[in-house]
PDB file of C-alpha atoms in Angstrom:
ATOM      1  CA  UNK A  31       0.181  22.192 -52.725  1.00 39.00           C
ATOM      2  CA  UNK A  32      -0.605  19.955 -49.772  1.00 43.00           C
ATOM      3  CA  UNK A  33      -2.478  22.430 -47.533  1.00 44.00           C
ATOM      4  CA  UNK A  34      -4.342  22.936 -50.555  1.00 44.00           C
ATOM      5  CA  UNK A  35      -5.935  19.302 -50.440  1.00 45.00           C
ATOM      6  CA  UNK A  36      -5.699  20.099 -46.216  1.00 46.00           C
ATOM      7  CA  UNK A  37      -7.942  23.300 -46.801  1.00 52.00           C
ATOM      8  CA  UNK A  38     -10.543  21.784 -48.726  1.00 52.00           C
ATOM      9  CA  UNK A  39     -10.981  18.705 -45.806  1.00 50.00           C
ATOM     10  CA  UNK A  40     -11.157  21.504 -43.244  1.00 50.00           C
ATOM     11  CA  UNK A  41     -13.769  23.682 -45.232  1.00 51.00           C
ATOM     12  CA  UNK A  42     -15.790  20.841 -45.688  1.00 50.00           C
ATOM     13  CA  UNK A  43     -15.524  19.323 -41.987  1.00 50.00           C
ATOM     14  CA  UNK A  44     -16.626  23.135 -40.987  1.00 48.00           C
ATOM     15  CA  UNK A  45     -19.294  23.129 -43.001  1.00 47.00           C
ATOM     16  CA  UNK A  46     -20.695  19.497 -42.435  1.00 47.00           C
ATOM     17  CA  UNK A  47     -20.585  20.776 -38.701  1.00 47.00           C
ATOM     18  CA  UNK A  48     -22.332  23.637 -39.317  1.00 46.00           C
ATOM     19  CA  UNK A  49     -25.090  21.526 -40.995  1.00 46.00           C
ATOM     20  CA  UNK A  50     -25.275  19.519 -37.959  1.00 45.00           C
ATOM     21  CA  UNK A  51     -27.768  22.058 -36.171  1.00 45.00           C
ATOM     22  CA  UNK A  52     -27.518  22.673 -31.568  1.00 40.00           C
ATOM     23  CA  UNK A  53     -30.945  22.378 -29.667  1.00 36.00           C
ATOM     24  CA  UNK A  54     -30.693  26.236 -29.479  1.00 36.00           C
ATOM     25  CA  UNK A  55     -29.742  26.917 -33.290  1.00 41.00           C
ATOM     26  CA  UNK A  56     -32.843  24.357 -34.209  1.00 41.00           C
ATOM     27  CA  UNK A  57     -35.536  25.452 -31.688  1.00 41.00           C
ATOM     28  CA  UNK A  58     -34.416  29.424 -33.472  1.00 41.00           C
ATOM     29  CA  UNK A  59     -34.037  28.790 -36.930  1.00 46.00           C
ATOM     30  CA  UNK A  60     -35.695  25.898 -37.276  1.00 44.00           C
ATOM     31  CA  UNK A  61     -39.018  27.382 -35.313  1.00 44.00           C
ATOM     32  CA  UNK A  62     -42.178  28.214 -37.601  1.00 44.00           C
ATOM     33  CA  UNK A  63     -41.804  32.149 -37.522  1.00 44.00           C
ATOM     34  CA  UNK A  64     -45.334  33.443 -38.361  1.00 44.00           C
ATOM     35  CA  UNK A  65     -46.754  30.874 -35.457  1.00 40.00           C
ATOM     36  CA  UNK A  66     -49.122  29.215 -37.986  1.00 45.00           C
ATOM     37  CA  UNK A  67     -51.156  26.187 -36.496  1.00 40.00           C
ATOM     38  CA  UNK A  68     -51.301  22.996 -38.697  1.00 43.00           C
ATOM     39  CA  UNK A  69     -48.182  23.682 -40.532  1.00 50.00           C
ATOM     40  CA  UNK A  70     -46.350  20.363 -39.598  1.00 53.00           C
ATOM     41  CA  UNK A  71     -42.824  19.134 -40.848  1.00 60.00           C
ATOM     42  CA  UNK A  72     -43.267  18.233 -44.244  1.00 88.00           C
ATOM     43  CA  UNK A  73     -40.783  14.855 -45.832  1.00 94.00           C
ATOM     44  CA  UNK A  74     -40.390  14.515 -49.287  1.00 94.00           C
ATOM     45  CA  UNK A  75     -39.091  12.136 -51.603  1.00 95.00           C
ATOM     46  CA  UNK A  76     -37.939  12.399 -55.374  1.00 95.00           C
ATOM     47  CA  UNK A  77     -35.125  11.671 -58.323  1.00 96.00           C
ATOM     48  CA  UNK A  78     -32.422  14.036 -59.065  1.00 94.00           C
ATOM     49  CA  UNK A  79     -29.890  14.772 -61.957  1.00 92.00           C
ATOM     50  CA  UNK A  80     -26.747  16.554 -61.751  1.00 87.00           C
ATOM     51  CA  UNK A  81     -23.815  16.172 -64.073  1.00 78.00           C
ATOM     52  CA  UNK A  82     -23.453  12.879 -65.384  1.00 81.00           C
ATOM     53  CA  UNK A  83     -25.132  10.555 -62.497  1.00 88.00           C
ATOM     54  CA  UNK A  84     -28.354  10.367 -61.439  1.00 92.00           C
ATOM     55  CA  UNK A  85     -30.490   8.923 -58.142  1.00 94.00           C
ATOM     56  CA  UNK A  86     -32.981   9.194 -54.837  1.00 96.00           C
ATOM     57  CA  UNK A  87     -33.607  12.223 -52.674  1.00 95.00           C
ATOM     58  CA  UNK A  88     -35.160  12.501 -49.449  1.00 96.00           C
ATOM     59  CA  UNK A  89     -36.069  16.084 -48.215  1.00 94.00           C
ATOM     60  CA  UNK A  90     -36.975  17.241 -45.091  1.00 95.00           C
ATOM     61  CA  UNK A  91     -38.746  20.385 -44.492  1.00 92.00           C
ATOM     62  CA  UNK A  92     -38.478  22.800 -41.257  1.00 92.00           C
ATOM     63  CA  UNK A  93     -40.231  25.256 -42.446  1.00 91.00           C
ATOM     64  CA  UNK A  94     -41.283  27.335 -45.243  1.00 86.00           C
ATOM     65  CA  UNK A  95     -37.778  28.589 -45.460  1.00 93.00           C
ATOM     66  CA  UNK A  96     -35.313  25.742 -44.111  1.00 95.00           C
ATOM     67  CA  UNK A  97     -34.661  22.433 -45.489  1.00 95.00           C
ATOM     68  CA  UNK A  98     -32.277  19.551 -45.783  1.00 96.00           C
ATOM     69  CA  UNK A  99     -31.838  17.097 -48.647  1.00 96.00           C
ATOM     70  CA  UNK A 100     -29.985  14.173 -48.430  1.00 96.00           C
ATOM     71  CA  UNK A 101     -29.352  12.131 -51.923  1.00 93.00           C
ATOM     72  CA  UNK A 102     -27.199   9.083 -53.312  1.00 93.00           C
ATOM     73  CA  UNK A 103     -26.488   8.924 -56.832  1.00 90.00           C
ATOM     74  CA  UNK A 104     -25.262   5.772 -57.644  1.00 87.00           C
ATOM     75  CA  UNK A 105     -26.136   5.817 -61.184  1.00 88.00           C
ATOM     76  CA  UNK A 106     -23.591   7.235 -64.290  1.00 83.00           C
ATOM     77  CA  UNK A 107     -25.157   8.507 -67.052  1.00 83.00           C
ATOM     78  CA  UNK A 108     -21.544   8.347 -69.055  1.00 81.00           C
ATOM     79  CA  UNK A 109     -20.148   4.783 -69.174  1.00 79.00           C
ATOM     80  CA  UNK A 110     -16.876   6.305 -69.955  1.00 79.00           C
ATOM     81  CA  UNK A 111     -16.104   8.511 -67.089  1.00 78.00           C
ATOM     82  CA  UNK A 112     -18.262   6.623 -64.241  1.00 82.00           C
ATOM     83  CA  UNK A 113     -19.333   9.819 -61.922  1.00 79.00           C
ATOM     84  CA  UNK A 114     -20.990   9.024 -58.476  1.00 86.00           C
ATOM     85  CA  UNK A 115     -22.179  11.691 -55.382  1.00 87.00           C
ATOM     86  CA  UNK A 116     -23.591  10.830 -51.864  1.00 92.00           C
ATOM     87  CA  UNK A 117     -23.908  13.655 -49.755  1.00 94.00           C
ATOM     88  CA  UNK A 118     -26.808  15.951 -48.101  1.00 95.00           C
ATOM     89  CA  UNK A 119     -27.363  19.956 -48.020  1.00 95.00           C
ATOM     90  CA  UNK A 120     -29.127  22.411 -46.467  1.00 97.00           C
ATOM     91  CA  UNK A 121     -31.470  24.753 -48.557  1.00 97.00           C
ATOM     92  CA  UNK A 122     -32.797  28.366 -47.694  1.00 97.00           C
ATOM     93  CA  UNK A 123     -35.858  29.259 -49.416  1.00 95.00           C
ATOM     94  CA  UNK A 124     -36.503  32.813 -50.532  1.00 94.00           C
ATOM     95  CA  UNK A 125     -40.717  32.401 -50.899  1.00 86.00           C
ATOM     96  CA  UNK A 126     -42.464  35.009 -53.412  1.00 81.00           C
ATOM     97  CA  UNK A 127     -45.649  36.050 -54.251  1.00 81.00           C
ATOM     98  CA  UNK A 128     -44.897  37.933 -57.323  1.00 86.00           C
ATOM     99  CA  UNK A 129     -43.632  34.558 -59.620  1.00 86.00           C
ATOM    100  CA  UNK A 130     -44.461  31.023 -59.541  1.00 89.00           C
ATOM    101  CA  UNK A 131     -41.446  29.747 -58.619  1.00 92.00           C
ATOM    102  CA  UNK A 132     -39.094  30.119 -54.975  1.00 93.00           C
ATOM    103  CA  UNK A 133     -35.327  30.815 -55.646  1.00 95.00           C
ATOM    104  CA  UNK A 134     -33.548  28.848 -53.153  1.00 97.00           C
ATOM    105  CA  UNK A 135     -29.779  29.101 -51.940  1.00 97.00           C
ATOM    106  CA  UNK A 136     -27.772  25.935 -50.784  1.00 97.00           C
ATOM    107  CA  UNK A 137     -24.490  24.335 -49.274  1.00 96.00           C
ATOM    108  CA  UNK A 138     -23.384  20.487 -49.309  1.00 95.00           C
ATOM    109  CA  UNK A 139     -21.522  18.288 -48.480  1.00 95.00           C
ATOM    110  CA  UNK A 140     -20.339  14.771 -49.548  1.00 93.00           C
ATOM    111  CA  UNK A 141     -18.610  11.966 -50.811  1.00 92.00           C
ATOM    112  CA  UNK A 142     -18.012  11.667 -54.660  1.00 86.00           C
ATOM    113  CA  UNK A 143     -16.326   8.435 -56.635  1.00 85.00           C
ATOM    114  CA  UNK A 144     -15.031   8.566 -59.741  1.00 79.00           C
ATOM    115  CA  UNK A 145     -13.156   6.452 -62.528  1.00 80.00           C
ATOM    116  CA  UNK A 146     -12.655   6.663 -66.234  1.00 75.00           C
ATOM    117  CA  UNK A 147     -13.041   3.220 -68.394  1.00 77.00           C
ATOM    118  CA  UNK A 148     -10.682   4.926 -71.202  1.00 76.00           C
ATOM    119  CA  UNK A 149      -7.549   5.508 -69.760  1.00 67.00           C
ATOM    120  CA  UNK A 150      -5.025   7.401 -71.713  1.00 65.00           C
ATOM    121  CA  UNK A 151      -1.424   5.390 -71.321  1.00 66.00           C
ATOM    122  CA  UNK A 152       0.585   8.189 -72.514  1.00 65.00           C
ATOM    123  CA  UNK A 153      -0.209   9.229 -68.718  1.00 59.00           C
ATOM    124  CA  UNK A 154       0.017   6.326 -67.914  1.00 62.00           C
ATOM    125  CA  UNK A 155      -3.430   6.114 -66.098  1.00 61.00           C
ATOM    126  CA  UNK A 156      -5.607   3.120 -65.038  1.00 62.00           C
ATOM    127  CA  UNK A 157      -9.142   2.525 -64.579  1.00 68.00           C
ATOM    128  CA  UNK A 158      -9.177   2.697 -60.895  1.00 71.00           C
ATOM    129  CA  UNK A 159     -11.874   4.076 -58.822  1.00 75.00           C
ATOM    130  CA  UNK A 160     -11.435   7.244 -56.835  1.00 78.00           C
ATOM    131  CA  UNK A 161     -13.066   8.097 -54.007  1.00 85.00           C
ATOM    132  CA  UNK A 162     -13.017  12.137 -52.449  1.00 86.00           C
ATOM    133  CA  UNK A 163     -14.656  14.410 -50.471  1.00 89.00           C
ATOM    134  CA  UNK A 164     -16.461  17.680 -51.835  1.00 88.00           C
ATOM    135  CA  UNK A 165     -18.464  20.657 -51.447  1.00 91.00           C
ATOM    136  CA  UNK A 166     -20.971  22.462 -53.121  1.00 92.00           C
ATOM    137  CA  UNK A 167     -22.505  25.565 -52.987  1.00 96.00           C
ATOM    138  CA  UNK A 168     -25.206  27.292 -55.230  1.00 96.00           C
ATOM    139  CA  UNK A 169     -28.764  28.202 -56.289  1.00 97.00           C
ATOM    140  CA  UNK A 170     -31.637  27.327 -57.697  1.00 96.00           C
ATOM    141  CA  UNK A 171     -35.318  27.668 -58.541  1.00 96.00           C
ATOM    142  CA  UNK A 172     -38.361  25.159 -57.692  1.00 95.00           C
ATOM    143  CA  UNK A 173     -41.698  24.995 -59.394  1.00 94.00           C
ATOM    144  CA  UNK A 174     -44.592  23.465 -57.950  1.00 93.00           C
ATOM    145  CA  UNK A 175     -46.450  21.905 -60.232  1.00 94.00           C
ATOM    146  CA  UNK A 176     -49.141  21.009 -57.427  1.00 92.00           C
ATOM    147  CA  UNK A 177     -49.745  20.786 -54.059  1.00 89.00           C
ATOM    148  CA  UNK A 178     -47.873  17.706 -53.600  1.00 92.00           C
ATOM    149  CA  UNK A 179     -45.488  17.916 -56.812  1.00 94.00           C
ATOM    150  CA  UNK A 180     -42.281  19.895 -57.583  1.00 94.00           C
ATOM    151  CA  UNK A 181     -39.710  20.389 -60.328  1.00 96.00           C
ATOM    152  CA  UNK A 182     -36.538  22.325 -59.122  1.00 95.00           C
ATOM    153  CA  UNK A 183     -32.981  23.089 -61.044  1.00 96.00           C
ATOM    154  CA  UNK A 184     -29.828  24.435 -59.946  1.00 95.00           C
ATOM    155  CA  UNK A 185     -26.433  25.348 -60.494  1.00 95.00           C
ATOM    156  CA  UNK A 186     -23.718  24.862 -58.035  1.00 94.00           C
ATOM    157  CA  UNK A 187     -19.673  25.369 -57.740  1.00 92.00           C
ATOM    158  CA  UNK A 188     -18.375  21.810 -56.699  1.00 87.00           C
ATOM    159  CA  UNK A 189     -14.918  20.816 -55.477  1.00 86.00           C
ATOM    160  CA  UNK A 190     -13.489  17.980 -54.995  1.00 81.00           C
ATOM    161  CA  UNK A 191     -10.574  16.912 -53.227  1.00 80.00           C
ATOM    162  CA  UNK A 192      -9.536  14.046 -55.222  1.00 68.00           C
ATOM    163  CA  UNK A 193      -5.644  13.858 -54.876  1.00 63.00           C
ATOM    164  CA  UNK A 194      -3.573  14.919 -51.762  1.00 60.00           C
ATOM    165  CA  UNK A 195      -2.081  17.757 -53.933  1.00 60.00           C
ATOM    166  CA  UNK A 196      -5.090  18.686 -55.787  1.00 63.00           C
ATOM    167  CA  UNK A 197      -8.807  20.077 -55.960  1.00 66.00           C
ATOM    168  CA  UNK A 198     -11.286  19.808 -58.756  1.00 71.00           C
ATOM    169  CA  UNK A 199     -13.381  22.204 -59.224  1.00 78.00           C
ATOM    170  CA  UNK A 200     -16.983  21.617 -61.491  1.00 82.00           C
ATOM    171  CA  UNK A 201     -19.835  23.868 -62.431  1.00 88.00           C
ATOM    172  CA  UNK A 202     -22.533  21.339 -62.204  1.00 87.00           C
ATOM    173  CA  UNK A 203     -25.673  21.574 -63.548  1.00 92.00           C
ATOM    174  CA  UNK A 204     -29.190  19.602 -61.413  1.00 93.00           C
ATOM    175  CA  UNK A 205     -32.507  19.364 -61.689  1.00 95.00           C
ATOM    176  CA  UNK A 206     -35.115  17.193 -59.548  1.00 95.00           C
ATOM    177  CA  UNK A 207     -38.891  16.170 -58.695  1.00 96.00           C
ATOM    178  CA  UNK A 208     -40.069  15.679 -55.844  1.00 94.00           C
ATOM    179  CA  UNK A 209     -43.215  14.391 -54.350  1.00 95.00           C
ATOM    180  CA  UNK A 210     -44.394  15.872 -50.652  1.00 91.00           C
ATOM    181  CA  UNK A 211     -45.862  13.636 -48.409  1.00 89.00           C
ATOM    182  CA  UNK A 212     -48.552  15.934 -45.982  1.00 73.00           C
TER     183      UNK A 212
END
């Protein structure tokens, strides 16, 4: 069971590393493709919701297809299990021209914290806060609702690693706005 909780650190050191892009890997992927003039780096900034807490986003925008969003979401929705997530991820776009909407795909990483104000003392559990590193990945849809203005939702397969001997896994639920600054 303990290179179980070992896996899950080394899945998500890999993957924060591979988030973390080379001057080669950037100037490629990262590179406008079609060549278009004027297109500059686009920041955005909105609120998110995903599974019980709530908070700030920052985006920023490569290009039409590559993006990274970092968010802290200090705020629970459930005052009796207190859920918290810090992290950032890195979003590929699929655009259309068919639907109104772009499906998106993305992978995470980050820091959650968690305690529960009703503990159970047939376990013999206290109210302590927890603190573990996860993962995420998923998909989603986003909406623009103007030029400037976006709605987007997603669902996303979360672990945690929040004992030495065990993971938590969590189908979570988000949705967002965000506003694009030009």
């Amino acid at each position: 069971m303990k290179n179980l909780g070992m896996t899950a650190m080394a899945k998500a050191a890999l993957l924060a590393c591979a988030l973390v892009p080379s001057t080669f890997f950037s100037a490629y992927c990262f590179s406008d493709q079609e060549g278009q003039e004027g297109d500059q780096e686009k920041n955005s900034f909105g609120i998110r919701y995903s599974y019980s807490c709530m908070g700030l986003t920052w985006r920023h925008a490569f290009n039409a297809l590559n993006q990274f969003e970092a968010f802290i979401q200090p705020m629970a929705t459930d005052p009796v299990k207190e859920f918290n997530f810090y992290g950032g991820r890195y979003i590929h776009n699929f655009p259309q021209t068919e639907f109104p909407f772009t499906p998106y795909i993305f992978m995470g990483v980050g820091m959650s914290t968690y305690q529960n104000n009703m503990p159970n003392p047939v376990l013999n559990e206290n109210n302590k806060l927890n603190k573990c590193l996860g993962y995420a990945v998923g998909q989603g849809v986003e909406i623009p609702l103007s030029d400037k203005l976006s709605f987007s939702g997603d669902v996303a397969i979360t672990r945690l690693n929040n004992e030495p001997d065990q993971m938590l896994g969590i189908i979570r639920l988000g949705m967002g706005m965000h506003y694009t600054l030009k």
